Coordinates of C-alpha atoms in Angstrom, one line a residue:
X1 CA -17.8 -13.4 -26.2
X2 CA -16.7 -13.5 -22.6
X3 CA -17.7 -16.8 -20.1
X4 CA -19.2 -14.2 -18.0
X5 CA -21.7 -13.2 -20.9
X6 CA -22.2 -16.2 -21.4
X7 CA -24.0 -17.2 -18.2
X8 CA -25.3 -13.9 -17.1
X9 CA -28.7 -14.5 -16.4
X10 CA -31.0 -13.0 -13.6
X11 CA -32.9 -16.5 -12.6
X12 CA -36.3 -14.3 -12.2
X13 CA -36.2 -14.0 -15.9
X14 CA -37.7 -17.1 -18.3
X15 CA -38.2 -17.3 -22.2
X16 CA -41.0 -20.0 -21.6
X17 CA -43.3 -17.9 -18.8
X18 CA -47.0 -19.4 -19.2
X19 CA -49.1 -16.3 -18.6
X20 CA -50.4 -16.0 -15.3
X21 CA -53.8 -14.4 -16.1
X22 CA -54.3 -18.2 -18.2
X23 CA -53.9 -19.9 -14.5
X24 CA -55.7 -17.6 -12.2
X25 CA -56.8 -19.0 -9.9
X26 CA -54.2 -21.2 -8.6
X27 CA -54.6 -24.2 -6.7
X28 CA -52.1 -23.8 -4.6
X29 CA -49.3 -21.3 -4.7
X30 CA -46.5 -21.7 -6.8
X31 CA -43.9 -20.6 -4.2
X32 CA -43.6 -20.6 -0.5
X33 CA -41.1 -19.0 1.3
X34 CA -39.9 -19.6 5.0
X35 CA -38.4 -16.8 7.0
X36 CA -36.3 -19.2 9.1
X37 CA -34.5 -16.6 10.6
X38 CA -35.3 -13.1 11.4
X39 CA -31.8 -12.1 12.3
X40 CA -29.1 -11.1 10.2
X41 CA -25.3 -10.7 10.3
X42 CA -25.0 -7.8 7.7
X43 CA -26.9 -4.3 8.1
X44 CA -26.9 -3.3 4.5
X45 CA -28.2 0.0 3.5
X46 CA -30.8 -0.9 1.1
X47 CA -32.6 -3.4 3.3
X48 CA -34.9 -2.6 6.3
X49 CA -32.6 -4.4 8.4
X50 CA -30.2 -1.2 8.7
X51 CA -32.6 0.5 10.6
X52 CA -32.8 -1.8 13.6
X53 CA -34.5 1.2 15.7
X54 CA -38.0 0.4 13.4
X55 CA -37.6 -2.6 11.9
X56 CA -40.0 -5.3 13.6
X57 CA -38.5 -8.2 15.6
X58 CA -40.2 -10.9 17.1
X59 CA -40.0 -12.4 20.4
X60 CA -38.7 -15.6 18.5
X61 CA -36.3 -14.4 16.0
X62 CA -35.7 -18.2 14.2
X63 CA -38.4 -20.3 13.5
X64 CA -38.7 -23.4 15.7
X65 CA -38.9 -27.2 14.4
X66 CA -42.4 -27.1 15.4
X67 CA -43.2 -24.4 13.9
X68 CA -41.3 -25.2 10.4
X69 CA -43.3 -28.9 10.3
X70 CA -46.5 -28.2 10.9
X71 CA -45.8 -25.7 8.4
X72 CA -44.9 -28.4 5.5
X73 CA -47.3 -30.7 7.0
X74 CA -49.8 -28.7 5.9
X75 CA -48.1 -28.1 2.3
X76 CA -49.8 -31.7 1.6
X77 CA -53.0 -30.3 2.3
X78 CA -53.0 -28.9 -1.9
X79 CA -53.6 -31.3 -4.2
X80 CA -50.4 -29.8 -6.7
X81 CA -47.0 -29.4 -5.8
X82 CA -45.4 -26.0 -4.3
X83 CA -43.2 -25.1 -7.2
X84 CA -40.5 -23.9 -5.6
X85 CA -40.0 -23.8 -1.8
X86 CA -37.6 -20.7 -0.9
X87 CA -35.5 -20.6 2.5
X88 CA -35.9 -17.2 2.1
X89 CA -37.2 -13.5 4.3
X90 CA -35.9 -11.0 5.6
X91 CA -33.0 -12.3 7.8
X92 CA -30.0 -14.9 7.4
X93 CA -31.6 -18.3 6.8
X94 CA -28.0 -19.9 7.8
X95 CA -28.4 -18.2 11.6
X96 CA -30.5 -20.9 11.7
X97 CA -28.5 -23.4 13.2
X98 CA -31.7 -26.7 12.2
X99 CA -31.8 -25.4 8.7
X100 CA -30.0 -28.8 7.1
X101 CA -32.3 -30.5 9.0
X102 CA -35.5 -28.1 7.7
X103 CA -34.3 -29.0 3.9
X104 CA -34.0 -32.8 4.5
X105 CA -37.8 -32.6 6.0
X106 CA -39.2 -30.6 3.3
X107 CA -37.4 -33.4 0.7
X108 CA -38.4 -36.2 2.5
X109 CA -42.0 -34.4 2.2
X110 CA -42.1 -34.6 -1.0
X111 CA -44.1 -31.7 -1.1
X112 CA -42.0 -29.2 -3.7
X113 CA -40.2 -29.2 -6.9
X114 CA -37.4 -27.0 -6.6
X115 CA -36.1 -26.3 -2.4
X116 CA -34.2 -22.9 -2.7
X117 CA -32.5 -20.9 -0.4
X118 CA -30.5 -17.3 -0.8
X119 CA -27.5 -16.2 1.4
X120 CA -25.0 -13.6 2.2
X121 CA -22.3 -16.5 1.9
X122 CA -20.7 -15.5 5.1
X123 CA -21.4 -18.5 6.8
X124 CA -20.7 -20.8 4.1
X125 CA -18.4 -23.1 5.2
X126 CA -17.3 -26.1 3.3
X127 CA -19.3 -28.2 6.1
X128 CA -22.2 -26.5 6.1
X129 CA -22.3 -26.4 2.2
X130 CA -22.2 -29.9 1.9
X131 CA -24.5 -30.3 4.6
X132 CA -26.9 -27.8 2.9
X133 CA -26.2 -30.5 -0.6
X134 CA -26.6 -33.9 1.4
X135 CA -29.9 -32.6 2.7
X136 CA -31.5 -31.8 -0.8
X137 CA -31.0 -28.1 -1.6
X138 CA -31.8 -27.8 -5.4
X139 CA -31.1 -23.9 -6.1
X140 CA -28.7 -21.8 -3.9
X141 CA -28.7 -18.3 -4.6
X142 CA -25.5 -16.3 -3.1
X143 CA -25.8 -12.2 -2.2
X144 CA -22.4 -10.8 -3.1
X145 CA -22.4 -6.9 -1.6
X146 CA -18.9 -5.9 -2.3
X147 CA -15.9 -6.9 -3.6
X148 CA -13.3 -5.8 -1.1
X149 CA -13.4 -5.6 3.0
X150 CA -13.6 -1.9 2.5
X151 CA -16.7 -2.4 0.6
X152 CA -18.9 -4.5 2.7
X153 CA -17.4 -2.2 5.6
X154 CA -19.2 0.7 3.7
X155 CA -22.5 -0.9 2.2
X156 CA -23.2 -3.7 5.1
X157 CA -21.5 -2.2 8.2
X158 CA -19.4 -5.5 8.7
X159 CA -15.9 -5.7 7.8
X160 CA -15.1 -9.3 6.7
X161 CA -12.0 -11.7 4.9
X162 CA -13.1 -11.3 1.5
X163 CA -10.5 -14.0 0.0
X164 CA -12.0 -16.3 2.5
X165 CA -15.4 -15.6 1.5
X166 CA -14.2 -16.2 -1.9
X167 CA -12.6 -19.2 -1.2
X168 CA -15.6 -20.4 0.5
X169 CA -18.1 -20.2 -2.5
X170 CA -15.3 -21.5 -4.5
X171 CA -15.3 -24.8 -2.3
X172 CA -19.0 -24.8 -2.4
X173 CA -18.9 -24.7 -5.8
X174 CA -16.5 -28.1 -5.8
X175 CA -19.1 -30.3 -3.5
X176 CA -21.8 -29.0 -5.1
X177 CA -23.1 -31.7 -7.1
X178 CA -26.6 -30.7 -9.3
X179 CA -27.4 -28.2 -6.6
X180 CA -27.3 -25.2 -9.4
X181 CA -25.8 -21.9 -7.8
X182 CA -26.9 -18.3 -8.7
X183 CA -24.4 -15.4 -7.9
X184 CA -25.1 -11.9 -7.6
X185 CA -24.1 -8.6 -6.3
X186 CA -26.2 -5.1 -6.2
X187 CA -26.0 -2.4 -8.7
X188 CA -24.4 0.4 -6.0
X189 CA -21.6 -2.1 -5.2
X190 CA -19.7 -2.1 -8.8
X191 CA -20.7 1.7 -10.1
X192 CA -17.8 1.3 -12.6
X193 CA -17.2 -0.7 -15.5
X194 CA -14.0 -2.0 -14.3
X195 CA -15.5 -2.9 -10.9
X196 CA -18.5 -5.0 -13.0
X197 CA -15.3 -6.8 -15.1
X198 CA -13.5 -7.8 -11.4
X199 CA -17.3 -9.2 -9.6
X200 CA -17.5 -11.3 -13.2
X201 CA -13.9 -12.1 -13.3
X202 CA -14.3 -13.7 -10.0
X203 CA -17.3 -15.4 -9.9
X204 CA -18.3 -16.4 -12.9
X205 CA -16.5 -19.3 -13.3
X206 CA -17.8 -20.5 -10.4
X207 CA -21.6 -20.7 -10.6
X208 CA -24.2 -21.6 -13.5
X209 CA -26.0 -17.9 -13.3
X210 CA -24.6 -14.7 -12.4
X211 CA -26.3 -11.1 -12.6
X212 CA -26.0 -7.5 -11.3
X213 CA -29.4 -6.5 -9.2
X214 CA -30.9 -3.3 -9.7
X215 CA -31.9 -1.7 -6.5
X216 CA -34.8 0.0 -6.2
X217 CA -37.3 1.2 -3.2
X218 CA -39.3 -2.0 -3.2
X219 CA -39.6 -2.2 0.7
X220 CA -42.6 -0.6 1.9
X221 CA -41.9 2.6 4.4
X222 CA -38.1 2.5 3.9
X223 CA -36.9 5.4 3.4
X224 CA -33.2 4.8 2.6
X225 CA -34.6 2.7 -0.6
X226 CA -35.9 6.2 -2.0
X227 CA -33.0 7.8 -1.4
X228 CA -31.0 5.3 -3.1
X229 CA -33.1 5.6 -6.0
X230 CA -32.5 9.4 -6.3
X231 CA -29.5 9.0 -8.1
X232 CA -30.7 6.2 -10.3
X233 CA -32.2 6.5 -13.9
X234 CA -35.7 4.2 -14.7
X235 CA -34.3 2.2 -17.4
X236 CA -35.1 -1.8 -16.3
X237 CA -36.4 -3.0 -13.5
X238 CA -34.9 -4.7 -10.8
X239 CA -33.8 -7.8 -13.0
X240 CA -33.7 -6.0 -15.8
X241 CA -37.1 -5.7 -17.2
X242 CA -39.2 -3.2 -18.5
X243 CA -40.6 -0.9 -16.0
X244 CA -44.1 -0.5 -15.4
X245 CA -46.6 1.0 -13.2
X246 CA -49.0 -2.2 -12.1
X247 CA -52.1 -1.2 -10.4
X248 CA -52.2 -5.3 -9.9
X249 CA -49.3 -7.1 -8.2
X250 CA -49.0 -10.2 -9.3
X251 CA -47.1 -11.7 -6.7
X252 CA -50.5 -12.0 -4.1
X253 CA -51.9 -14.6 -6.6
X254 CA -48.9 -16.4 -6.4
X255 CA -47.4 -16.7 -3.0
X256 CA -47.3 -17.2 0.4
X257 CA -45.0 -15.6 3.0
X258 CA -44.3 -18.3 6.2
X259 CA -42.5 -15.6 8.9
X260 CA -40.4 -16.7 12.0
X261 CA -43.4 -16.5 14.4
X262 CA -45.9 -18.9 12.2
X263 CA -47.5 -16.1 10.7
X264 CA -48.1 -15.4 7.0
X265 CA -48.6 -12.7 4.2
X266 CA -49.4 -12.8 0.5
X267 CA -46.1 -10.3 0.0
X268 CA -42.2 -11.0 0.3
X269 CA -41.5 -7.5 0.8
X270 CA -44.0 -6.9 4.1
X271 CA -41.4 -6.7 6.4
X272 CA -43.2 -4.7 8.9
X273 CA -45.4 -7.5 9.1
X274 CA -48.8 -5.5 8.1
X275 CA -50.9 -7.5 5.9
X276 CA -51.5 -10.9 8.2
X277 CA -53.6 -13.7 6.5
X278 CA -53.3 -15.5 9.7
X279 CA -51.2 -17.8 11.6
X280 CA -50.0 -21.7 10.9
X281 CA -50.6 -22.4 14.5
X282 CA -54.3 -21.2 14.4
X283 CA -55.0 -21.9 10.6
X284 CA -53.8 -24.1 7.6
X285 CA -51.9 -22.8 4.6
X286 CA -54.9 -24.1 2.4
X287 CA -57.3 -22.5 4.5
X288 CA -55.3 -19.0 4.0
X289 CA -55.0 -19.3 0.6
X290 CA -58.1 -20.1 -0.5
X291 CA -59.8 -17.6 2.5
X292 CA -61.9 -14.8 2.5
X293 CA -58.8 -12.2 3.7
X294 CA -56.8 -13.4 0.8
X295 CA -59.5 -12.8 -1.8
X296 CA -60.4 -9.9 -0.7
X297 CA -56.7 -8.5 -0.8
X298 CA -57.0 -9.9 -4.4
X299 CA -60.2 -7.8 -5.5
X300 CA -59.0 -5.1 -4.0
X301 CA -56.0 -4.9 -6.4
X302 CA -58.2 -5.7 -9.2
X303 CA -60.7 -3.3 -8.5
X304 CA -57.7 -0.4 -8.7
X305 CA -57.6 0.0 -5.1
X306 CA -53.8 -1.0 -4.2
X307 CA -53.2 2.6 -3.9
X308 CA -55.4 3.1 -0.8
X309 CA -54.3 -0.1 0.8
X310 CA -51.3 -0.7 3.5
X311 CA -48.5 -2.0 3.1
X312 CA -49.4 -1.9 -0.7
X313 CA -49.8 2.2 -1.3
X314 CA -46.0 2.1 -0.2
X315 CA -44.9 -0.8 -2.1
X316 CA -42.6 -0.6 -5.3
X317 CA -42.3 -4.3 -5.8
X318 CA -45.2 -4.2 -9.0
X319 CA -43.2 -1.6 -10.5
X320 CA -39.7 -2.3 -10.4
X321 CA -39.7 -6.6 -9.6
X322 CA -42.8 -8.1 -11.1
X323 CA -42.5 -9.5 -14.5
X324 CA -45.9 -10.3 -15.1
X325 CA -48.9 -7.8 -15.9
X326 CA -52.5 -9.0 -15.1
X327 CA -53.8 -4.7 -15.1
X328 CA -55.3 -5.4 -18.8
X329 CA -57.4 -8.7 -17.6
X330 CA -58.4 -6.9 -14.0
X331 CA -62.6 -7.5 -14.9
X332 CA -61.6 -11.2 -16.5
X333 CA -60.0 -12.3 -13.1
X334 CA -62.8 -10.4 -11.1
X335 CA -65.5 -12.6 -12.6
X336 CA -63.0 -15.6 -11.6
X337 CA -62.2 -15.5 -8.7
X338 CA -65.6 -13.5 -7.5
X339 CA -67.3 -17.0 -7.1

């Protein structure tokens, strides 16, 4: 055996999952993310951000200070812990040039287990990696998208040093400390055998979990995601799990989506910004999640109606992302939550 079998491990995947029909409905969610920056320095084709002629910007493309504390201020309002805070949307979080500062707050907080973030890497430099370690990051999570300049010229539209990116993730993983670090790359970057070998030959020794992506068209309304799955056969999902049909996402009884502008959704993948629970600025996180909008999002779904709603009727993130599967206890979790 390999060290690169050894670790290979999409981080999505867990042996000891407690079944989320048993806990529904939460108290509070059990992840968080923070779109602290709406920009990106990459174009890639299999993310919304490559079509900059529709996808939605902001008039404040970064989230401010203010915005980003009231935000965790209001993480205290739940009377359990966020499980995992993610410095994560659907931009660059390290654009953001406070986002040390946003991870020391949210330890100091105290309000989260596990404080996450996932990157491109390009901006990884040794001094914002240990920055990034100082301030408290738990779990960083590195995009690879090809293993040459060529390639990221091709799949991201940027040509960068790709020994200096290397070199880069290899000094973060020196300074690192207990900060674990998840590497991994997307299925259409290493079509061969021989190009899968060369991503695990080089990174494998350097993180604690390292995995190949499946892509798939989980972004509501993009096209390009559809026509990258053309060529693709359904064998596992996106981390490599069985595929299944969910009239039920699971992820809307989970989660909470903090964007750049203060507002929030129940979905990571609602880039357009359709399905608005409300706005920090206007109402708490606590209020949202435990609100009318939100539980009536949640019925919806359970009532098999996730087909006629937006963004959902578009969304393939219950079919090819979600691990768990609440369609068999939809009239249990009705008579829970319908109180």
């Amino acid at each position: 055996m390999t060290s690169h079998q050894i670790n290979y491990k999409p981080h999505i995947l867990s042996q000891n999952r407690t079944p989320l029909q048993s806990v529904i409905p939460l108290s509070a969610p059990y992840t968080v993310l923070f779109e602290v920056s709406r920009l990106c320095n990459l174009k890639c084709i299999f993310c919304p951000q490559s079509e900059q002629e529709h996808f939605r910007y902001f008039d404040a493309n970064l989230m401010t200070w203010n915005s980003f504390e009231k935000s965790v201020q209001q993480l205290g309002h739940f009377s359990n812990k966020i499980k995992k805070v993610y410095m994560h949307g659907t931009g660059e979080s390290t654009l953001n040039p406070q986002l040390p500062e946003m991870i020391q707050f949210l330890k100091y907080k105290n309000v989260t287990d596990s404080i996450d973030l996932t990157t491109n890497g390009l901006l990884l430099s040794e001094q914002l990696g240990q920055s990034l370690v100082s301030a408290g990051l738990n779990h960083l999570h590195i995009s690879v998208e090809a293993l040459s300049s060529q390639g990221y010229q091709n799949i991201t539209g940027r040509d960068i040093d790709f020994d200096k990116f290397v070199g880069n993730i290899r000094t973060f993983s020196t300074v690192r400390e207990n900060c674990r670090l998840t590497i991994k790359i997307a299925d259409i970057s290493v079509k061969t055998q021989e190009e899968k070998d060369l991503f695990f030959e080089i990174f494998s020794p350097l993180c604690d979990e390292i995995f190949i992506e499946n892509i798939y068209p989980i972004w509501p309304s993009y096209g390009q995601g559809e026509k990258l799955k053309q060529n693709q056969q359904e064998k596992t999902g996106q981390y490599g799990q069985p595929i299944v049909d969910r009239m039920v996402c699971p992820q809307i009884f989970t989660q909470l989506a903090v964007k750049c502008d203060g507002s929030v959704s129940p979905c990571s993948v609602d880039w357009d910004n359709e399905n608005v629970l409300g706005n920090i600025h206007c109402v708490t996180l606590y209020e949202m999640w435990n609100g009318s909008r939100l539980k009536e999002i949640r019925m919806k779904h359970l009532k098999s109606s996730r087909h006629n709603m937006v963004p959902c009727q578009r969304c393939g993130l219950p079919k090819y992302s979600c691990i768990d599967n609440l369609d068999n206890f939809r009239q249990e979790l009705i008579e829970k939550i319908d109180i």
